[in-house]
Coordinates of C-alpha atoms and ligand atoms in Angstrom, one line a residue:
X1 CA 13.1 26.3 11.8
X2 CA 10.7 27.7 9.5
X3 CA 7.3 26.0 9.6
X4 CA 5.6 25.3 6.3
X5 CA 2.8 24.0 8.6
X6 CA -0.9 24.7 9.0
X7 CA -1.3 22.1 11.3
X8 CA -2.7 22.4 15.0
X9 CA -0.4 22.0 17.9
X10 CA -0.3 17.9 18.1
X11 CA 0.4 15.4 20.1
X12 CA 0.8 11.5 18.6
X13 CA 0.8 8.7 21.1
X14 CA 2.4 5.8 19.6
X15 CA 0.7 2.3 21.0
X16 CA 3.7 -0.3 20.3
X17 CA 6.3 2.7 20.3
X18 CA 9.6 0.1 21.2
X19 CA 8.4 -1.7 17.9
X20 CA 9.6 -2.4 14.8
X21 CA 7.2 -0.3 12.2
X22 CA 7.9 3.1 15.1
X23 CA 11.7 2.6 14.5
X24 CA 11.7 2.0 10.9
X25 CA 8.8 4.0 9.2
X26 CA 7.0 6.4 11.7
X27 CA 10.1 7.9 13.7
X28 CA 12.1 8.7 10.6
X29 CA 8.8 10.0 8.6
X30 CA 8.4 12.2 11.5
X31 CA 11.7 13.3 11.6
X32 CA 11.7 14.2 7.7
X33 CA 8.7 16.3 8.6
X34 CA 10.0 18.0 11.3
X35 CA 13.0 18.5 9.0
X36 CA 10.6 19.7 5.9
X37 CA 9.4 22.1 8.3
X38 CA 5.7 20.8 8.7
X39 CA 5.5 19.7 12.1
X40 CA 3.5 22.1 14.0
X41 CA 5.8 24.3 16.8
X42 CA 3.9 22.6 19.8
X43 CA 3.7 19.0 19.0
X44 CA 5.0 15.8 20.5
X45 CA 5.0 11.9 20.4
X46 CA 4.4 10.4 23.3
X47 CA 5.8 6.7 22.9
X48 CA 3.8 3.8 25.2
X49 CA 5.3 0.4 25.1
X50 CA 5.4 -2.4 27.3
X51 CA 9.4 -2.6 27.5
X52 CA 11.0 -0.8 30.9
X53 CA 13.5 1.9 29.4
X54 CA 13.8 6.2 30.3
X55 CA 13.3 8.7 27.7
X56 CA 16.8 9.1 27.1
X57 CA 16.8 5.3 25.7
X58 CA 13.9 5.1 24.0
X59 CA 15.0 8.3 22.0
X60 CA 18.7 6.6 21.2
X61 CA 16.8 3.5 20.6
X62 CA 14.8 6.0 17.5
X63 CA 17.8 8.5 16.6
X64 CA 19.4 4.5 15.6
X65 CA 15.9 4.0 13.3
X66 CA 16.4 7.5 11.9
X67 CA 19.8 7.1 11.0
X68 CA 19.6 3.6 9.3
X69 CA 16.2 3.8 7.7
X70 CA 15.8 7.5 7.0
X71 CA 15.9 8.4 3.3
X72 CA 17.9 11.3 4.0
X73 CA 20.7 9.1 6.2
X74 CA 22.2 9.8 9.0
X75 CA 20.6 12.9 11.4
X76 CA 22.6 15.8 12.5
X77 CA 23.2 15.9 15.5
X78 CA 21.6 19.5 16.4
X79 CA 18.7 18.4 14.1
X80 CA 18.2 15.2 16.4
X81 CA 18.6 17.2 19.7
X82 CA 16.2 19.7 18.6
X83 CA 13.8 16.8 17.5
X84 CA 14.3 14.2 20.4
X85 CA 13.1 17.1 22.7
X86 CA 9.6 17.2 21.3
X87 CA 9.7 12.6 22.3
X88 CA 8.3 11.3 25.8
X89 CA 8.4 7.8 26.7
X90 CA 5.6 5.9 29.1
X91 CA 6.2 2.2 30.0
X92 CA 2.4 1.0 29.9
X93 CA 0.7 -1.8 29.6
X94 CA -2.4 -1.7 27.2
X95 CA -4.5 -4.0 29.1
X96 CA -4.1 -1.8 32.3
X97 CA -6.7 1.0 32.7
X98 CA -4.2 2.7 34.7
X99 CA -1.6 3.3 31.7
X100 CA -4.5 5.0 30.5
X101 CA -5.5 7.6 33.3
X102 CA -1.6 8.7 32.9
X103 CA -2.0 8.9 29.2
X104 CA -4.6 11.6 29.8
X105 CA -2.7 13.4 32.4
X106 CA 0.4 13.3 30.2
X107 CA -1.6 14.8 27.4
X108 CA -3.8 17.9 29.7
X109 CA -0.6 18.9 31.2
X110 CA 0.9 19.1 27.9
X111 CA -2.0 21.0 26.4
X112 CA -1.9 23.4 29.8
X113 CA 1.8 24.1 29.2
X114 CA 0.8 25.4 25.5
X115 CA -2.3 27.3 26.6
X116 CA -4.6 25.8 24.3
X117 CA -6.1 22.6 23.5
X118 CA -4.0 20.1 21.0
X119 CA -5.0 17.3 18.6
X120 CA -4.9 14.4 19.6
X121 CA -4.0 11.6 17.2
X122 CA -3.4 7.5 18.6
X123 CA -1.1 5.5 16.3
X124 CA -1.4 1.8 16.6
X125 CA 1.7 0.4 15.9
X126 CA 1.1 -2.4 17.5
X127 CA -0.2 -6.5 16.6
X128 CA -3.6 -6.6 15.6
X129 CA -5.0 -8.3 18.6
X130 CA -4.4 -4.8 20.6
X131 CA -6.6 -3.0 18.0
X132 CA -9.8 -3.6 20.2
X133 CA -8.4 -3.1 23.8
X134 CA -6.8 0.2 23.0
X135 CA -9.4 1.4 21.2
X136 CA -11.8 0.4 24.7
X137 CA -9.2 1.7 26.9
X138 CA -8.9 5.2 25.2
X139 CA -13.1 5.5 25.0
X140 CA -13.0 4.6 28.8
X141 CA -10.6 7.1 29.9
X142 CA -12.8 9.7 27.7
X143 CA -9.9 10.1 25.4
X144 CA -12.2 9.2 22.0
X145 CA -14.6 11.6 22.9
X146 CA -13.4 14.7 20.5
X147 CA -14.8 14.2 17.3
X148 CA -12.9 17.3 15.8
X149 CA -9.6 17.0 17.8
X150 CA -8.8 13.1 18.4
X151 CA -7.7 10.4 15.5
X152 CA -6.9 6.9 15.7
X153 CA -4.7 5.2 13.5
X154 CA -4.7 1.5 12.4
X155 CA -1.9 -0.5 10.7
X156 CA -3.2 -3.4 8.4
X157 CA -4.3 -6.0 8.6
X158 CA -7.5 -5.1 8.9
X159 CA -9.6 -8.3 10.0
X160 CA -8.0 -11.5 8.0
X161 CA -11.8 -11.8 6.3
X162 CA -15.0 -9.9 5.6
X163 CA -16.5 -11.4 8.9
X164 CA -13.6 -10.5 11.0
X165 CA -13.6 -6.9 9.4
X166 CA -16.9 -6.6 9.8
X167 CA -17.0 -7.5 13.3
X168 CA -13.6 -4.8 13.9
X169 CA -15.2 -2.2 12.3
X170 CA -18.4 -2.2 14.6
X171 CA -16.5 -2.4 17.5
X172 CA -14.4 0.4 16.5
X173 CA -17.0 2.7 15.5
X174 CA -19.3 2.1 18.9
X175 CA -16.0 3.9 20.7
X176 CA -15.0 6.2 17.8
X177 CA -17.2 7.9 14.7
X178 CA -15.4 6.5 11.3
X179 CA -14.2 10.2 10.9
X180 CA -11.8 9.9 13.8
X181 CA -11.0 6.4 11.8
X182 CA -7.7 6.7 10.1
X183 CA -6.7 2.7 8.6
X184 CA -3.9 2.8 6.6
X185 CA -3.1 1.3 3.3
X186 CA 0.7 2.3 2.9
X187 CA 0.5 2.2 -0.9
X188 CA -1.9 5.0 -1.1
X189 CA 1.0 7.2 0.4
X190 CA 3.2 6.2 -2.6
X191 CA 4.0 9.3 -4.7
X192 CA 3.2 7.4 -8.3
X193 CA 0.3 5.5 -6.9
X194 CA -1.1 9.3 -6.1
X195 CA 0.2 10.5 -9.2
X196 CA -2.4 7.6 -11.3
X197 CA -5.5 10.6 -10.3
X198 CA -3.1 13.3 -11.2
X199 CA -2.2 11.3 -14.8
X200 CA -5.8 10.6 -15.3
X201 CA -7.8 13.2 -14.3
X202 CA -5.6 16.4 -14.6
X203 CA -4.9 15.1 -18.6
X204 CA -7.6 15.4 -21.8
X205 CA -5.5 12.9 -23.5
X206 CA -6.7 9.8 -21.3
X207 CA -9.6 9.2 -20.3
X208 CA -11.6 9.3 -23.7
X209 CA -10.0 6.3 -24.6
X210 CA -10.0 4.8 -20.9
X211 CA -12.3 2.2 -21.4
X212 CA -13.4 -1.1 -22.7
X213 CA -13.6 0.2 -26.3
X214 CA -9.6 1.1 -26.8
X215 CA -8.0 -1.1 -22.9
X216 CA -7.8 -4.5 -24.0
X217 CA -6.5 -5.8 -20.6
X218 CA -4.9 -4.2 -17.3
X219 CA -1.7 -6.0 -15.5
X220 CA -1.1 -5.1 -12.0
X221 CA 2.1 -6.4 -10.7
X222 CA 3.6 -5.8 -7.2
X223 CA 6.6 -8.4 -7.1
X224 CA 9.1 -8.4 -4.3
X225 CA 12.2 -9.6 -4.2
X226 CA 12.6 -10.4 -0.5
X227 CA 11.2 -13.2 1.1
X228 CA 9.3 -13.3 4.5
X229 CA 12.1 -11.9 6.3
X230 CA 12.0 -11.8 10.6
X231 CA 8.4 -11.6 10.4
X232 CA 7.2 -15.6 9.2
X233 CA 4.7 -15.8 12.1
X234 CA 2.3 -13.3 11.1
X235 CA 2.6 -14.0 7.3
X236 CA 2.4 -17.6 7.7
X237 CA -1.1 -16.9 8.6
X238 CA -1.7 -14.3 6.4
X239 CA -0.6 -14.9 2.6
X240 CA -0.1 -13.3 -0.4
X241 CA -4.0 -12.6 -0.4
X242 CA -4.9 -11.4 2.3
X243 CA -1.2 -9.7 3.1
X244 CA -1.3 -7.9 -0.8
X245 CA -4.2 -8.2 -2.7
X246 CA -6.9 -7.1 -0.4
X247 CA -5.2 -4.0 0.4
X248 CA -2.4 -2.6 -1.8
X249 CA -3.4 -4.3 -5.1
X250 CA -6.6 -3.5 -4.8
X251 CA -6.2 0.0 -3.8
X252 CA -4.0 0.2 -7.3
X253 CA -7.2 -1.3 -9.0
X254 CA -9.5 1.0 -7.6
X255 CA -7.5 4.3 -8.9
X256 CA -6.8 2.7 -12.4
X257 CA -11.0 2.3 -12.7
X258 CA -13.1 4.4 -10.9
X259 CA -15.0 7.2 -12.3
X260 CA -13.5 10.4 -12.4
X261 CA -14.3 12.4 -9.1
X262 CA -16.4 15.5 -8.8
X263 CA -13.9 16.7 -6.8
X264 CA -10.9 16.0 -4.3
X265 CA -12.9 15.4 -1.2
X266 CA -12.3 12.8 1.0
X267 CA -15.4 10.7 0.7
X268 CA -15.9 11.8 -2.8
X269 CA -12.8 10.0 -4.0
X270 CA -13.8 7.0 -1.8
X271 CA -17.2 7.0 -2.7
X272 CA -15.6 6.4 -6.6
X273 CA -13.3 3.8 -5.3
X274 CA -15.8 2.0 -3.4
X275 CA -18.1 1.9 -6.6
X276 CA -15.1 -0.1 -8.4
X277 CA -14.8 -2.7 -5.5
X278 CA -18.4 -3.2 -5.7
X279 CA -19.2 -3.7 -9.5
X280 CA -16.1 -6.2 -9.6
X281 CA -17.6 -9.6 -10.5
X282 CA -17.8 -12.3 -7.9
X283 CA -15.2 -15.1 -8.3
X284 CA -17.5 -18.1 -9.1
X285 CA -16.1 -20.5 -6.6
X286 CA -16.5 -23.4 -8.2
X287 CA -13.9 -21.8 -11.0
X288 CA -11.9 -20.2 -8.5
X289 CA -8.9 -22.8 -8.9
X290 CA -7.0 -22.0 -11.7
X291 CA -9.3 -19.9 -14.0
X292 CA -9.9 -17.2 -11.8
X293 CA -7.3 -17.3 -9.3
X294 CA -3.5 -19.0 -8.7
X295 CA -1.4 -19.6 -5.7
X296 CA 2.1 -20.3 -5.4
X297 CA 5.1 -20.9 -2.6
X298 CA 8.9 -20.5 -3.1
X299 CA 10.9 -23.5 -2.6
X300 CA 15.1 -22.5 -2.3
X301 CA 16.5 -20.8 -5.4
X302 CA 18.9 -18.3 -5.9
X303 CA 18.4 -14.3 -6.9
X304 CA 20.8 -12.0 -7.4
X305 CA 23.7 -15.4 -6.9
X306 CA 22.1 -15.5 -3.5
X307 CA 20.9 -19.4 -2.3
X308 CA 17.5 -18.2 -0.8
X309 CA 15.8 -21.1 1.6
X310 CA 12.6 -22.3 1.0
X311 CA 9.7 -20.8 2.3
X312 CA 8.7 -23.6 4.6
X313 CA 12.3 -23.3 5.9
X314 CA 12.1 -20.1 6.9
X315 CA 12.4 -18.4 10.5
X316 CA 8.7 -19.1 12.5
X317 CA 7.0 -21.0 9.3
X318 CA 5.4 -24.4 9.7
X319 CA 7.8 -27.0 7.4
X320 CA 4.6 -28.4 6.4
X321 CA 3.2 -24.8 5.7
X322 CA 0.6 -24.3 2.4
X323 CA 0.6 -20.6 3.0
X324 CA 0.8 -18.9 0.1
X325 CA 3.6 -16.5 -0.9
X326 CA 2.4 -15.8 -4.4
X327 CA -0.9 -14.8 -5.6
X328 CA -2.2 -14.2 -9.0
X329 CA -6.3 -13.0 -9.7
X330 CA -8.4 -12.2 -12.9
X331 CA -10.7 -10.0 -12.2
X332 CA -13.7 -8.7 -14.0
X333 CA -15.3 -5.0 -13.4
X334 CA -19.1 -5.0 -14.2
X335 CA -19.9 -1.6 -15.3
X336 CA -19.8 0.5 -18.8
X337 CA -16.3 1.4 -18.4
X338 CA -15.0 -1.8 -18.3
X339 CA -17.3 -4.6 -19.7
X340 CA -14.6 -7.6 -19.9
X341 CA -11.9 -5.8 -19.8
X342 CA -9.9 -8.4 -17.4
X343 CA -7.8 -6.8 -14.7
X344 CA -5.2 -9.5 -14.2
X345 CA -3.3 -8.7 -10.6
X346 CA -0.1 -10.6 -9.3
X347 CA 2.3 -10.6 -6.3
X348 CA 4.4 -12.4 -5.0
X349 CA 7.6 -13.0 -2.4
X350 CA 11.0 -14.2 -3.6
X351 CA 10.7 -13.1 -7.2
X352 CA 13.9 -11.6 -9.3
X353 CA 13.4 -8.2 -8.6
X354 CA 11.2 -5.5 -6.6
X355 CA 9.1 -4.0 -9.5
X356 CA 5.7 -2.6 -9.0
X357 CA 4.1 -1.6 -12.1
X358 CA 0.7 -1.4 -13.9
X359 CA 0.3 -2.0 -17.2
X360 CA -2.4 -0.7 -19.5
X361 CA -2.7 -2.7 -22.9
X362 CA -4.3 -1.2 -25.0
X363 CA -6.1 -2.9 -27.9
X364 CA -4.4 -3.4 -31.6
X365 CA -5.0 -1.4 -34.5
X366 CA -8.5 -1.9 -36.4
X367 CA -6.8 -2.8 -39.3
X368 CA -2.9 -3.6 -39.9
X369 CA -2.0 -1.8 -43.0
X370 CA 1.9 -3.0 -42.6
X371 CA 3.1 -6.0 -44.7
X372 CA 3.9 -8.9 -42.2
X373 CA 7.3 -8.7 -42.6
X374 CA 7.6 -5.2 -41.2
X375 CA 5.6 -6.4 -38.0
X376 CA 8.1 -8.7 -36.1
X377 CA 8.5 -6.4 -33.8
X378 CA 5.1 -4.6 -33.6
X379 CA 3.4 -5.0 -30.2
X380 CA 0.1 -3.0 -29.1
X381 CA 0.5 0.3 -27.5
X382 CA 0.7 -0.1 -23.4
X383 CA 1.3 2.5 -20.8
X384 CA 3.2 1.8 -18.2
X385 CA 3.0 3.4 -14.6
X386 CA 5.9 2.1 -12.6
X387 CA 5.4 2.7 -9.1
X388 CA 9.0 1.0 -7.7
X389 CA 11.7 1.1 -8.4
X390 CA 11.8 3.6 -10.8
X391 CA 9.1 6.0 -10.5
X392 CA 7.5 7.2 -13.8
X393 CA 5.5 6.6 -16.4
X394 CA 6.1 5.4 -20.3
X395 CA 4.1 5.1 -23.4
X396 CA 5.2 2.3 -25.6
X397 CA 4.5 3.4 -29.1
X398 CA 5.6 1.4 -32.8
X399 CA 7.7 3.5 -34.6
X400 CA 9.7 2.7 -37.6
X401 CA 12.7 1.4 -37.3
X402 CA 15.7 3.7 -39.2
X403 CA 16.8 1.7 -42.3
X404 CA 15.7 1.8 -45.9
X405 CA 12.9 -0.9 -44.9
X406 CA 10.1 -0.7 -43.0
X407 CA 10.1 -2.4 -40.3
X408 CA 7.9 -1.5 -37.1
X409 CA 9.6 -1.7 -33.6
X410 CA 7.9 -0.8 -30.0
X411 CA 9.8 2.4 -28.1
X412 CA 8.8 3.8 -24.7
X413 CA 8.2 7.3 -24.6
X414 CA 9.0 8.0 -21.0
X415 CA 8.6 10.1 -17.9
X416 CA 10.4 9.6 -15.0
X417 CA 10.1 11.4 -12.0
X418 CA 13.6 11.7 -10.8
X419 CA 14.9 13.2 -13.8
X420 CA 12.2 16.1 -14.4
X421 CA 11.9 17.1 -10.5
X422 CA 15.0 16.3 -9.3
X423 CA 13.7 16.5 -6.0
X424 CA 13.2 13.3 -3.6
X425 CA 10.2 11.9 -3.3
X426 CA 8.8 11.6 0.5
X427 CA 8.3 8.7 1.9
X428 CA 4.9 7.1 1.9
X429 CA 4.6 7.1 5.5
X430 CA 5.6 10.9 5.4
X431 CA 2.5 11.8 3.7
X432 CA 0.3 9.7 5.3
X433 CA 1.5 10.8 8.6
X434 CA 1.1 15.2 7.0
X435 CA -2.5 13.4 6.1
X436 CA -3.7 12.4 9.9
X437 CA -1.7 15.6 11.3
X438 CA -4.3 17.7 8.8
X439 CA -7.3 16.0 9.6
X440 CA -6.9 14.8 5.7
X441 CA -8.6 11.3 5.2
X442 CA -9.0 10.8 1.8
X443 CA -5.7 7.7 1.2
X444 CA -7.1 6.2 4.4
X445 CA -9.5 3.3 4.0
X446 CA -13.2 3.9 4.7
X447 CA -15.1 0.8 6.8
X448 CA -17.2 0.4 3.2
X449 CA -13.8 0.1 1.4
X450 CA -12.0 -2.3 3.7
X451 CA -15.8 -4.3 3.8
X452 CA -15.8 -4.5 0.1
X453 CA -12.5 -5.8 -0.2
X454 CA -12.3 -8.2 1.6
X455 CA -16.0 -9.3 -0.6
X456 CA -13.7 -9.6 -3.5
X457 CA -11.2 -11.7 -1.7
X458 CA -13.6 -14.2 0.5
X459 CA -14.5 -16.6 -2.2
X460 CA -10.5 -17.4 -3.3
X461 CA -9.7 -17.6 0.4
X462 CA -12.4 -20.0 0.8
X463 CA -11.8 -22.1 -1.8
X464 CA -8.3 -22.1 -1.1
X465 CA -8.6 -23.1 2.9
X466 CA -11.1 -26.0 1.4
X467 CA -8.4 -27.9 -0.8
X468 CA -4.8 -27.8 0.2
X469 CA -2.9 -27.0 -2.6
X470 CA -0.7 -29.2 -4.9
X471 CA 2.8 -29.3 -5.5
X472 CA 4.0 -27.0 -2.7
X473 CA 7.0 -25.3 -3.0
X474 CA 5.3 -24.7 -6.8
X475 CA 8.3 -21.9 -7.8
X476 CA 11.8 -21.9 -7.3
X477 CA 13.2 -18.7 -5.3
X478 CA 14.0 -15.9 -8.0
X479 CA 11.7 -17.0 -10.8
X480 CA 8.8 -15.4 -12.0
X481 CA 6.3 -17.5 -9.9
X482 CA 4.5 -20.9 -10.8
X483 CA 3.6 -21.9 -14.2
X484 CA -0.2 -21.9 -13.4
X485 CA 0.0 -18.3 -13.2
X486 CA 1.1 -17.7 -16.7
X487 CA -1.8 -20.4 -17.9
X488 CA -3.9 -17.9 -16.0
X489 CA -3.4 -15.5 -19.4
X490 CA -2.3 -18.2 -22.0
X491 CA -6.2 -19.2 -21.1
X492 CA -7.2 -15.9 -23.5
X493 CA -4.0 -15.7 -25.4
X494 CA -2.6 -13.0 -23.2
X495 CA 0.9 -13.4 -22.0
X496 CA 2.7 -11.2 -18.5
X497 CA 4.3 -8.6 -19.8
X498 CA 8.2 -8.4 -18.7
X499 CA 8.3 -5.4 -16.6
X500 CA 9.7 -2.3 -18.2
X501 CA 12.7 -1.5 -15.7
X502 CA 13.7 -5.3 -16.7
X503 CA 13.3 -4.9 -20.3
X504 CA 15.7 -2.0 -19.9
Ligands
LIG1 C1 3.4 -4.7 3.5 C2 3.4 -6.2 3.5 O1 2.1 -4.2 3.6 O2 3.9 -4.3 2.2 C3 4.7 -6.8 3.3 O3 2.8 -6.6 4.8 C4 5.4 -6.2 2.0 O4 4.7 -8.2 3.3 C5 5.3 -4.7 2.0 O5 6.7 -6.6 2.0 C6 5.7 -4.1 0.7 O6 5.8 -2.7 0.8 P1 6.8 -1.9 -0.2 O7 6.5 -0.5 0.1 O8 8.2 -2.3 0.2 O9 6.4 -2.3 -1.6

């Protein structure tokens, strides 16, 4: 296969390889890759799990992954066989220094039987609690030692509060220097969520009026329809918050405000993202409750003509459970740009319909010339970036409605991706996964990032773990979330927007 590559031979050990996230995201990313022609010609994965199985099962065990979550469905077989050759299996376990030694031999006799030395890259796919011990066990069998050649990835989440991140990230960095760091926010690998710095920066048209004097507010929504699925032990001690916000929200915040970048570097565009997550006003916590901040849970409901359980009833979650699975924050960015412009953000599990979207409203018109009859339907001018499902970008403009009176009505002037490129979109974890291969860091999370984040975060989560909430389940299954959260805008005579790819 031709290689579109630029990439140095490679080989990825995947910690947790038997998992879930390897089967689903990483294996068929890779795959894609390898398909797309990027894969270097000398690479391989080297999977470690704990679970006894040869190589011939463990690549079965993927080629099943590929061929159910893949974007491109099922693999060919010649494709597969030519892929499954570059995959080798270790059963290991992580706590024994051992697995370790034969890591490293695995990886020198590879690198002998190319002639030249490889990148090395370690992909934690596995539960947070490993993060520390691998990242130990690789510095003590001198695998971290490389500065140019070795990477180590982490899955979220990332500490479950400043302190904890705080305390991660030191360990991590006395075994590894934060450029060999590579923590992932999957959202940052979305092809629209990229697209915000293209919109914004590559275009005159924007950013003269991208601030406080013509942005009234900024919606971010990221509303799921699923629930907590097969995985209610780790998200009944997570929530909404900490298992949205903090990271992917956030992340969306960050690349709707920040500054526009000197240039594309790595630490240049996080330097300008970490400036947004520090000038963002701290959550008085006195206030936090309702004015600055709302949480919800789904009892059972139906979407889609489905009954849906209620959360506490689901697989692994406490019945008495106040974990939240809906989160809504107004936010406040203290700098020239955005001087009380509110950022309102919400999520939330169990909702009608998996839309992502952020909405930019802008303010109205200084003065309304129209007579009032002609502006029933008049609304103020919003953009609309739609990250999921439908991936593009719309205007909504007034324009008058045909008829021999005037009357004004709001139309979307829109861009969407799979009708001008008419080419699939990778999948997030395909770029991120080029991004580590390349040595490419920049939609990875710095320490300072994830740190400043979680700053933003702390006082809710406090607040929240001091009073239990009340009226838990607070939203039925396939609504829009509690009614607190819409007080949260009725407060300043805002309203949620409906989503565009409802409205249509
Ligand atoms: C993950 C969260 O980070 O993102 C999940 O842990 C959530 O709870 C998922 O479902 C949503 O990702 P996407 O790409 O489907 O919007």
């Amino acid at each position: 296969m031709q290689s579109n590559s630029h990439t140095e031979p490679a080989i990825m050990t995947v910690f947790g390889a038997g998992g879930d996230l390897a089967q689903r995201k990483l294996v068929p990313a890779l795959f894609n890759l390898f398909l797309d022609g990027w894969l270097p010609e000398q690479f391989r994965i080297v999977g470690l799990d704990r679970t006894p199985m040869d190589v011939q099962a463990f690549r079965q065990h993927l080629r099943e992954g590929v061929d159910r979550f893949s974007r491109r469905g099922k693999a060919k077989d010649q494709d597969w066989d030519r892929f499954s050759s570059h995959l080798a299996y270790l059963v290991a376990d992580f706590a024994d220094q051992e697995a370790f030694s034969l890591l490293s031999d695995r990886i020198a006799a590879c690198e002998k039987e190319w002639g030249q030395p490889a990148d090395r890259i370690f992909y934690l796919a596995t539960p947070p609690t490993m993060m520390e011990l691998i990242a130990q066990q690789l510095h003590r069998a001198g695998l971290s030692d490389d500065r140019e050649r070795v990477r180590i990835v982490f899955e979220k989440p990332f500490g479950r509060d400043l302190e904890s991140a705080c305390k991660l990230n030191d360990v991590l960095t006395s075994f590894f220097a934060e450029t060999q760091i590579y923590r992932i926010d999957h959202y940052l690998g979305k092809e629209t969520v990229q697209n915000i710095l293209a919109f914004r920066f590559a275009n005159a048209l924007f950013e003269p009026i991208w601030d406080q004097r013509y942005i009234d507010h900024v919606q971010i929504t990221v509303a799921e329809e699923v629930g907590v699925g097969h995985r209610g032990g780790y998200y009944d001690q997570a929530g909404a918050l900490r298992d949205m916000i903090q990271n992917h929200l956030l992340q969306i915040l960050c690349l709707v405000a920040m500054e526009p970048p000197v240039s594309f570097g790595a630490d240049e565009i996080r330097n300008k993202k970490v400036d947004v997550l520090r000038a963002i006003r701290p959550i008085p916590t006195k206030d936090v409750m309702d004015q600055f901040a709302v949480r919800g849970q789904y009892g059972e409901g139906q979407i889609d003509g489905r009954h849906v359980p209620a959360y506490r009833h689901e697989n692994d979650v406490s019945s008495t459970s106040n974990t939240e699975t809906y989160a809504a924050l107004k936010l406040f960015i203290d700098n020239w740009r955005w001087q009380n412009v509110p950022f309102y953000l919400r999520t939330g599990k169990c909702l009608p319909a998996r839309i992502s979207e952020v909405s930019v409203v802008f303010r109205p018109v200084p003065h309304q010339s129209f007579p009032k009859p002609a502006l029933e339907g008049w609304e103020t001018n919003r953009l609309v970036i739609q990250i999921q499902p439908n991936e593009g970008i719309a205007m909504c403009v007034q324009a008058k409605r045909p008829g021999l009176e005037v009357r004004l009505d709001s139309v979307a002037m829109e861009f969407c991706y799979q009708e001008v490129f008419q080419t699939p979109s990778p999948e997030a974890y395909e770029t991120l996964l080029l991004d580590v291969l390349q040595g490419d860091a920049t939609l990875f999370m710095r320490a300072d990032q994830i740190e400043a984040a979680w700053s933003v975060v702390t006082p809710v989560l406090e607040a929240w773990a001091a009073k239990a909430p009340v009226g838990f389940p607070n939203y039925p299954a396939g609504s829009w979330g509690p009614e607190a959260a819409d007080r949260l805008l009725t407060g300043d005579e805002r309203h949620w927007l409906a989503p565009m790819a409802d409205v249509e």
